[in-house]
PDB file of C-alpha atoms in Angstrom:
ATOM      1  CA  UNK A  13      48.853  58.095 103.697  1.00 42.00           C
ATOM      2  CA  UNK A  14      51.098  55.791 101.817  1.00 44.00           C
ATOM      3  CA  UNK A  15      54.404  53.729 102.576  1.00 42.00           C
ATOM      4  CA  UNK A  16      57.701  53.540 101.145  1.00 47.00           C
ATOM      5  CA  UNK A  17      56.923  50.172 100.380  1.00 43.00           C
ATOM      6  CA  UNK A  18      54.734  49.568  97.457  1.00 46.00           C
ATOM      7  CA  UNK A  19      51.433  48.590  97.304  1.00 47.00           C
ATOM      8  CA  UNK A  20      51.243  48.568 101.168  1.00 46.00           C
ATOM      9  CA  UNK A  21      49.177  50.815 103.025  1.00 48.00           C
ATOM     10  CA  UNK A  22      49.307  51.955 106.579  1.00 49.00           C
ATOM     11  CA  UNK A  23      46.647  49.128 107.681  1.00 48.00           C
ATOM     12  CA  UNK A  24      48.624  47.042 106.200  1.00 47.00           C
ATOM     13  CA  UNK A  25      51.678  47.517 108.131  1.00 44.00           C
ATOM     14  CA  UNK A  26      50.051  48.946 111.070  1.00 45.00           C
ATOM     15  CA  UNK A  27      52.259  47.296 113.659  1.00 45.00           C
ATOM     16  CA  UNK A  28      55.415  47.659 111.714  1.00 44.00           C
ATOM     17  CA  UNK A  29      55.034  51.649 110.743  1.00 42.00           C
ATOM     18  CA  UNK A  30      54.748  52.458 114.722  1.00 41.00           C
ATOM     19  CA  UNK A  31      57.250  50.357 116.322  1.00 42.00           C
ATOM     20  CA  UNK A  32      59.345  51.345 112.842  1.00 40.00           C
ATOM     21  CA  UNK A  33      61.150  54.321 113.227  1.00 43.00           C
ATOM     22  CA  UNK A  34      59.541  57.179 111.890  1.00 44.00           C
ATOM     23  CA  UNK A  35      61.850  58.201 108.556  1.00 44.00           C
ATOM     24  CA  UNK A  36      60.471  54.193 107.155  1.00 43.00           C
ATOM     25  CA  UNK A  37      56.480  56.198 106.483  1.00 43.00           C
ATOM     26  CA  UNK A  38      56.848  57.799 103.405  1.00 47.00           C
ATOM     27  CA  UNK A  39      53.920  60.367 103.358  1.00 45.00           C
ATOM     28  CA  UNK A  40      52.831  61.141 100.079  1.00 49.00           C
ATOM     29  CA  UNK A  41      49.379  63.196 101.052  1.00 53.00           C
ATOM     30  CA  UNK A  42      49.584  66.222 102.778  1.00 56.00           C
ATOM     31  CA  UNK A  43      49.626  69.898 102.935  1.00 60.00           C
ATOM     32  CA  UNK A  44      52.076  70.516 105.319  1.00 65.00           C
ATOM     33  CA  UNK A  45      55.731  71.714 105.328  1.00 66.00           C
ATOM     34  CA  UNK A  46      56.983  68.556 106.887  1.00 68.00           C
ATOM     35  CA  UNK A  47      55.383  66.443 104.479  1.00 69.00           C
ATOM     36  CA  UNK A  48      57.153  68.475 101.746  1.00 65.00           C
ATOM     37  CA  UNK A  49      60.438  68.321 103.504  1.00 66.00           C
ATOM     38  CA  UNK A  50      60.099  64.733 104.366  1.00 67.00           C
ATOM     39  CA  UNK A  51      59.271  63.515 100.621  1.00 67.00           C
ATOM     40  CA  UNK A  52      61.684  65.351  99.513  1.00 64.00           C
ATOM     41  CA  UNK A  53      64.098  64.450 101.961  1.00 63.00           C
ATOM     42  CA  UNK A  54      63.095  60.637 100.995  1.00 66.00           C
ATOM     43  CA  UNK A  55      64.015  61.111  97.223  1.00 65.00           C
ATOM     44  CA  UNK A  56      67.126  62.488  97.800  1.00 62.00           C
ATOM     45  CA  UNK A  57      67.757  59.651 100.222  1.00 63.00           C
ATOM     46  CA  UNK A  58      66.597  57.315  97.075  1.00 62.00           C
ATOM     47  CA  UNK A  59      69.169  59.287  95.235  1.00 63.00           C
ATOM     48  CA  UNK A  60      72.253  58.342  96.943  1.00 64.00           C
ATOM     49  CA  UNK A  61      73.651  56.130  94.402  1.00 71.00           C
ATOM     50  CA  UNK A  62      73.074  58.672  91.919  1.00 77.00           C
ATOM     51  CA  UNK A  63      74.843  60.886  93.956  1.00 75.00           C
ATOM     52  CA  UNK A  64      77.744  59.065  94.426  1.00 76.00           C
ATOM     53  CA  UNK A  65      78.303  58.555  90.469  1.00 79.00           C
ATOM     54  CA  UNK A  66      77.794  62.557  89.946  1.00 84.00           C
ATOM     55  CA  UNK A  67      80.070  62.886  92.815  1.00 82.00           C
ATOM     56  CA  UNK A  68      83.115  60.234  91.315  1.00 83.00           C
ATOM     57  CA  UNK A  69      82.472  62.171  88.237  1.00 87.00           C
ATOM     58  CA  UNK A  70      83.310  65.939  89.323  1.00 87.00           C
ATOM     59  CA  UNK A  71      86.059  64.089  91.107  1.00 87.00           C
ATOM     60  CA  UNK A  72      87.715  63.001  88.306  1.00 90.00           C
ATOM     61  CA  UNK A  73      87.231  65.889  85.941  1.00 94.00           C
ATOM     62  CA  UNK A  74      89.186  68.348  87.570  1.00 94.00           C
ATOM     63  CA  UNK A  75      91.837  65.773  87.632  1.00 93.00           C
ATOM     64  CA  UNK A  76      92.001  65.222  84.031  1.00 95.00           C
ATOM     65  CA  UNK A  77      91.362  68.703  83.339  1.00 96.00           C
ATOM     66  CA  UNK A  78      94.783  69.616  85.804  1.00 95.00           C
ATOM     67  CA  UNK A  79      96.321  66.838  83.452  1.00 96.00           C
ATOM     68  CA  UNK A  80      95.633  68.650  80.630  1.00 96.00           C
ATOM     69  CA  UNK A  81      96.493  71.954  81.640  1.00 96.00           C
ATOM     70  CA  UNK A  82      99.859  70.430  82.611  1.00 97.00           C
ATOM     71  CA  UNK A  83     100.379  69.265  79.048  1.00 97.00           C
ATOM     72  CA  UNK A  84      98.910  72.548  78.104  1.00 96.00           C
ATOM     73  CA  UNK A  85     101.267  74.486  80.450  1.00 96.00           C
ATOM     74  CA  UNK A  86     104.390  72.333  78.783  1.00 96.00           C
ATOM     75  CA  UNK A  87     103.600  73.564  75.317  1.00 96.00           C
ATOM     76  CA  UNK A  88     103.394  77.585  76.168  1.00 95.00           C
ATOM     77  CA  UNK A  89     106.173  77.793  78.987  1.00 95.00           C
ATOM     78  CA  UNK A  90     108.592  79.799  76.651  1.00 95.00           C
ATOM     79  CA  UNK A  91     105.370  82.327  76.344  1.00 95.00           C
ATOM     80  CA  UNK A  92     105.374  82.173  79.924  1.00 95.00           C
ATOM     81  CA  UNK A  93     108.953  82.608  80.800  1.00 95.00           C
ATOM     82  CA  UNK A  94     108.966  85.663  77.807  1.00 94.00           C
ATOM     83  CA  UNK A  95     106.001  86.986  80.235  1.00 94.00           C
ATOM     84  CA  UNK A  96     107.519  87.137  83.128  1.00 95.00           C
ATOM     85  CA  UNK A  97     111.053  88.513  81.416  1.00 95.00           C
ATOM     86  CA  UNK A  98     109.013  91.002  79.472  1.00 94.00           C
ATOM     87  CA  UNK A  99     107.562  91.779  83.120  1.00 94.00           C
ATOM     88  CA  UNK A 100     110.496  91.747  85.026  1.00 94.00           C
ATOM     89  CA  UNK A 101     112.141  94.062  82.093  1.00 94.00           C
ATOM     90  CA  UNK A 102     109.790  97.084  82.466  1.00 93.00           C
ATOM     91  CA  UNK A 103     110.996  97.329  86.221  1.00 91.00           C
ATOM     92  CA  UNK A 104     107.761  96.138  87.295  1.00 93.00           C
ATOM     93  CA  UNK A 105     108.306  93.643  90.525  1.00 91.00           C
ATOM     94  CA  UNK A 106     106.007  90.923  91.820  1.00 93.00           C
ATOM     95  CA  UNK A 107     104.221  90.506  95.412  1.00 92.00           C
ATOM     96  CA  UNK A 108     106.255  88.195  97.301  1.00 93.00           C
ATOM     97  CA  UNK A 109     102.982  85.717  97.080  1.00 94.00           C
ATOM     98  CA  UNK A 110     103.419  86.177  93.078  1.00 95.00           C
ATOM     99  CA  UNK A 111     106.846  85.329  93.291  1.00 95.00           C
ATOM    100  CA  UNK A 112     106.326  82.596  95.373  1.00 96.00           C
ATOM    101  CA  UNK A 113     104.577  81.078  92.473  1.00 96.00           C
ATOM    102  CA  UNK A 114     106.800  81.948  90.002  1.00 95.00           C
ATOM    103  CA  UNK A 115     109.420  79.724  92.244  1.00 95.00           C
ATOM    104  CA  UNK A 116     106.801  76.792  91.967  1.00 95.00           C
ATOM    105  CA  UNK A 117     106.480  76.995  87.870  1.00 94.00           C
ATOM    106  CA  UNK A 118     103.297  74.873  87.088  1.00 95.00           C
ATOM    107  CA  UNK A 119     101.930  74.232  90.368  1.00 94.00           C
ATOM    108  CA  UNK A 120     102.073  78.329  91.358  1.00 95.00           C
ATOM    109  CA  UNK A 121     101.158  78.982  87.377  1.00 95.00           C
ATOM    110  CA  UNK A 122      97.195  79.413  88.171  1.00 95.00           C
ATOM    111  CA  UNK A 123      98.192  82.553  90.373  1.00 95.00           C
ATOM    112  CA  UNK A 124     100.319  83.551  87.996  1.00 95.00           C
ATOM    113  CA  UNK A 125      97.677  82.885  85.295  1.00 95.00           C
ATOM    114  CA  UNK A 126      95.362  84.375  87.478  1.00 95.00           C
ATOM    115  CA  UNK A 127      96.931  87.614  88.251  1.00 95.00           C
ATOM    116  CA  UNK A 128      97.870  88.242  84.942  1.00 94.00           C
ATOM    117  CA  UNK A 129      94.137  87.833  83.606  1.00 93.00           C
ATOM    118  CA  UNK A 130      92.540  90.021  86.291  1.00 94.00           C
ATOM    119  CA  UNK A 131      95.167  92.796  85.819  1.00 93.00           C
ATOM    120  CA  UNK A 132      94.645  92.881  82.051  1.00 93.00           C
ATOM    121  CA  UNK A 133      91.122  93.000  82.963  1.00 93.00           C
ATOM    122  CA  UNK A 134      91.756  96.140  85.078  1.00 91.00           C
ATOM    123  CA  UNK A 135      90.271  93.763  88.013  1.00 94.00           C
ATOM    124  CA  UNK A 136      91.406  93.402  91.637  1.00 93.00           C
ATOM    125  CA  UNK A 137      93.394  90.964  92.622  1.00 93.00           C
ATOM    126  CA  UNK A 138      94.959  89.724  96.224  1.00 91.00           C
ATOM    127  CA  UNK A 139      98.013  91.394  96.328  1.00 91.00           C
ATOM    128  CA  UNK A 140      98.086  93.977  94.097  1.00 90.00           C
ATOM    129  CA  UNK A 141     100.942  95.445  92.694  1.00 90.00           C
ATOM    130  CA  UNK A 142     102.214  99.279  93.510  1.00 87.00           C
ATOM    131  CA  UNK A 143     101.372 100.487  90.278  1.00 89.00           C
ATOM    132  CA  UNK A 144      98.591  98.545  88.976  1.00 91.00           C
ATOM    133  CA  UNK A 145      97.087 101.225  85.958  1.00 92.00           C
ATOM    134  CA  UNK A 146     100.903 100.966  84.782  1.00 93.00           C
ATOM    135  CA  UNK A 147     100.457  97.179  84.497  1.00 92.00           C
ATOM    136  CA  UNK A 148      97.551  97.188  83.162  1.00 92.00           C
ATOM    137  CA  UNK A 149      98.493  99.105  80.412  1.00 93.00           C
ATOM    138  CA  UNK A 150     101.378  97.251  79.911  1.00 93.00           C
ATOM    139  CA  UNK A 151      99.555  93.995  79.478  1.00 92.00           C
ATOM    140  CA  UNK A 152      97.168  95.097  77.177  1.00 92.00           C
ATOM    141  CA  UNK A 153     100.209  96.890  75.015  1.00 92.00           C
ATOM    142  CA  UNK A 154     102.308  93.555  74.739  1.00 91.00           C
ATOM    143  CA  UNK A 155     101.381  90.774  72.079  1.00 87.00           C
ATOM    144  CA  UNK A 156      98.685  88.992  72.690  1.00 86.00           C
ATOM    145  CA  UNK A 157     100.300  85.633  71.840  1.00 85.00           C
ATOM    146  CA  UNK A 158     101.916  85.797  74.693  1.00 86.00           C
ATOM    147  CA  UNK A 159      98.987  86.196  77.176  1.00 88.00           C
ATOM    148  CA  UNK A 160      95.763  84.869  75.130  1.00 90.00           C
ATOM    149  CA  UNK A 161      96.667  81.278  75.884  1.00 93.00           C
ATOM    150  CA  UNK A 162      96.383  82.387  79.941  1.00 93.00           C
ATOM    151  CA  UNK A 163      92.789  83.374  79.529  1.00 93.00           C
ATOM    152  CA  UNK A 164      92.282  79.801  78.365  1.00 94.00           C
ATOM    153  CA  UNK A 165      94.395  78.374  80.915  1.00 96.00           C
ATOM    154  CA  UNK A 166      92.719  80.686  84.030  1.00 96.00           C
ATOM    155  CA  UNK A 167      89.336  79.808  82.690  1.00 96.00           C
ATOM    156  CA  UNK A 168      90.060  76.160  82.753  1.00 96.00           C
ATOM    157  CA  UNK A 169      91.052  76.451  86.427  1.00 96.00           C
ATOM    158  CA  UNK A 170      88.139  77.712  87.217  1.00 96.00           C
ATOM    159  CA  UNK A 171      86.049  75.216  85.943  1.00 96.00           C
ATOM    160  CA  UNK A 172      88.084  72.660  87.427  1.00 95.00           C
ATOM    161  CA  UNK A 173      87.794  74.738  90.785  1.00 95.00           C
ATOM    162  CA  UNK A 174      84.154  75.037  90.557  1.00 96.00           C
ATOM    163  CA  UNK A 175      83.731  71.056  89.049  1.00 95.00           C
ATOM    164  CA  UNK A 176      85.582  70.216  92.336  1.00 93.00           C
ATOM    165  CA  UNK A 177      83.378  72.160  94.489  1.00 93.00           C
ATOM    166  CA  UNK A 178      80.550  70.024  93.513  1.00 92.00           C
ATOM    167  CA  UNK A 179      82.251  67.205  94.632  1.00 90.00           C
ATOM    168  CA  UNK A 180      82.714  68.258  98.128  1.00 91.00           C
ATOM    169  CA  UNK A 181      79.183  69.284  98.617  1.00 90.00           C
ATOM    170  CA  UNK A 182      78.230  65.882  96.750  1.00 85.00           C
ATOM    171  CA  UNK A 183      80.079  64.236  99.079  1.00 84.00           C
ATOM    172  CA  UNK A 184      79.032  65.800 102.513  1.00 86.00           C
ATOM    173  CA  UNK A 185      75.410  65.291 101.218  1.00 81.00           C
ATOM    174  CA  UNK A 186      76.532  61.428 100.831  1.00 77.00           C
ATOM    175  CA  UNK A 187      77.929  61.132 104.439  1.00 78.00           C
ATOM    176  CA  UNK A 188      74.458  63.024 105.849  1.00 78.00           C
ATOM    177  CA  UNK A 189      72.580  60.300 103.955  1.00 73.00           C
ATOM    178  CA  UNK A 190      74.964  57.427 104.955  1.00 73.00           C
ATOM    179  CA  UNK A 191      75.053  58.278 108.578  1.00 75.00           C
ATOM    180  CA  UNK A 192      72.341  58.568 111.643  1.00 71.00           C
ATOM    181  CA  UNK A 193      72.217  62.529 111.031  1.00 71.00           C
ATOM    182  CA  UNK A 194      70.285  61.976 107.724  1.00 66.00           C
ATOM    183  CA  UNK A 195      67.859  59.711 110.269  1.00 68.00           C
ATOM    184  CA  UNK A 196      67.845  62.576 112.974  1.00 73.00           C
ATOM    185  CA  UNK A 197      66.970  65.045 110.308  1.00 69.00           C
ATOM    186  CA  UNK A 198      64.129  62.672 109.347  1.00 65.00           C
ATOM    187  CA  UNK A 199      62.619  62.418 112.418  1.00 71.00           C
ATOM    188  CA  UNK A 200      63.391  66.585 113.035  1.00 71.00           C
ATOM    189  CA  UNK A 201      61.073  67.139 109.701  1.00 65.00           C
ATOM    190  CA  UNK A 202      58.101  65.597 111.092  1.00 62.00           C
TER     191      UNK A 202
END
């Protein structure tokens, strides 16, 4: 059996590695599950700056992605307004959820965005309308100027969505690691 600390062995620190709590014993021979789960629950543990960077990093992507689409959203709101007109128009009416975030133009635009894109697709959505084959075929019939740019715009919210996901587990990993739990789970694996 070796240590965490190089070029030591367990002779070596004999005294230290039993009055040491147990998660300080890095064991690097063995067969066992425990062994597994403790090694590996060392490297992530040596990780933890590592994880912090990845973590700051899908932190701050889906905030310059939301910048973007916001600059993004700017440029095609006239296609959006014509959408919703064009919508309105054919006597078609929105759930009040929907219109909720019409009311909240870019901050409700990724429901918009994403009802819009799962209706084209023929997909379900929360909410759906009364006549949903009607809409459907209505979206597909219109121009698709006016609703290619929302596939771009949905898509980009989901990566931002799913970026910012990573984050949180990141981060929850980072507090087990930073806090007595990670130790208690140490001492549960062997």
């Amino acid at each position: 059996m070796m240590c965490a600390v190089i070029g030591t062995t367990p002779a070596d620190i004999a005294g230290v590695a039993y009055a040491a709590p147990d998660f300080i014993v890095r064991r690097t021979v063995g067969t066992g599950v425990s062994d597994y789960l403790m090694n590996f629950w060392l490297e992530i543990k040596a990780m933890n700056s590592i994880i912090f960077y990845i973590a700051m990093t899908c932190a701050s992507t889906p905030f310059a992605i939301i910048v973007f689409l916001f600059f993004y959203f700017i440029i095609n709101n006239k296609k959006y307004k014509n959408l919703l007109s064009m919508y309105d128009e054919q006597g078609f009416t929105l759930t009040p959820l929907y219109q909720f975030y019409v009311a909240m133009g870019f901050l409700g635009s990724f429901g918009i965005a994403y009802y819009f894109c799962r209706l084209k697709k023929n997909k379900k959505v929360i909410f759906p309308p009364d006549n949903k084959e009607t809409v459907t075929i209505f979206l597909n019939k219109i121009d698709s100027n006016y609703t290619a740019w929302l596939k771009n715009y949905y898509l980009a919210t989901l990566t931002a969505l799913l970026i910012y996901s990573i984050f949180i587990i990141l981060s929850i990993l980072k507090i087990i690691l930073d806090t007595d739990i990670g130790k208690v789970l140490c001492s549960l694996l062997q």
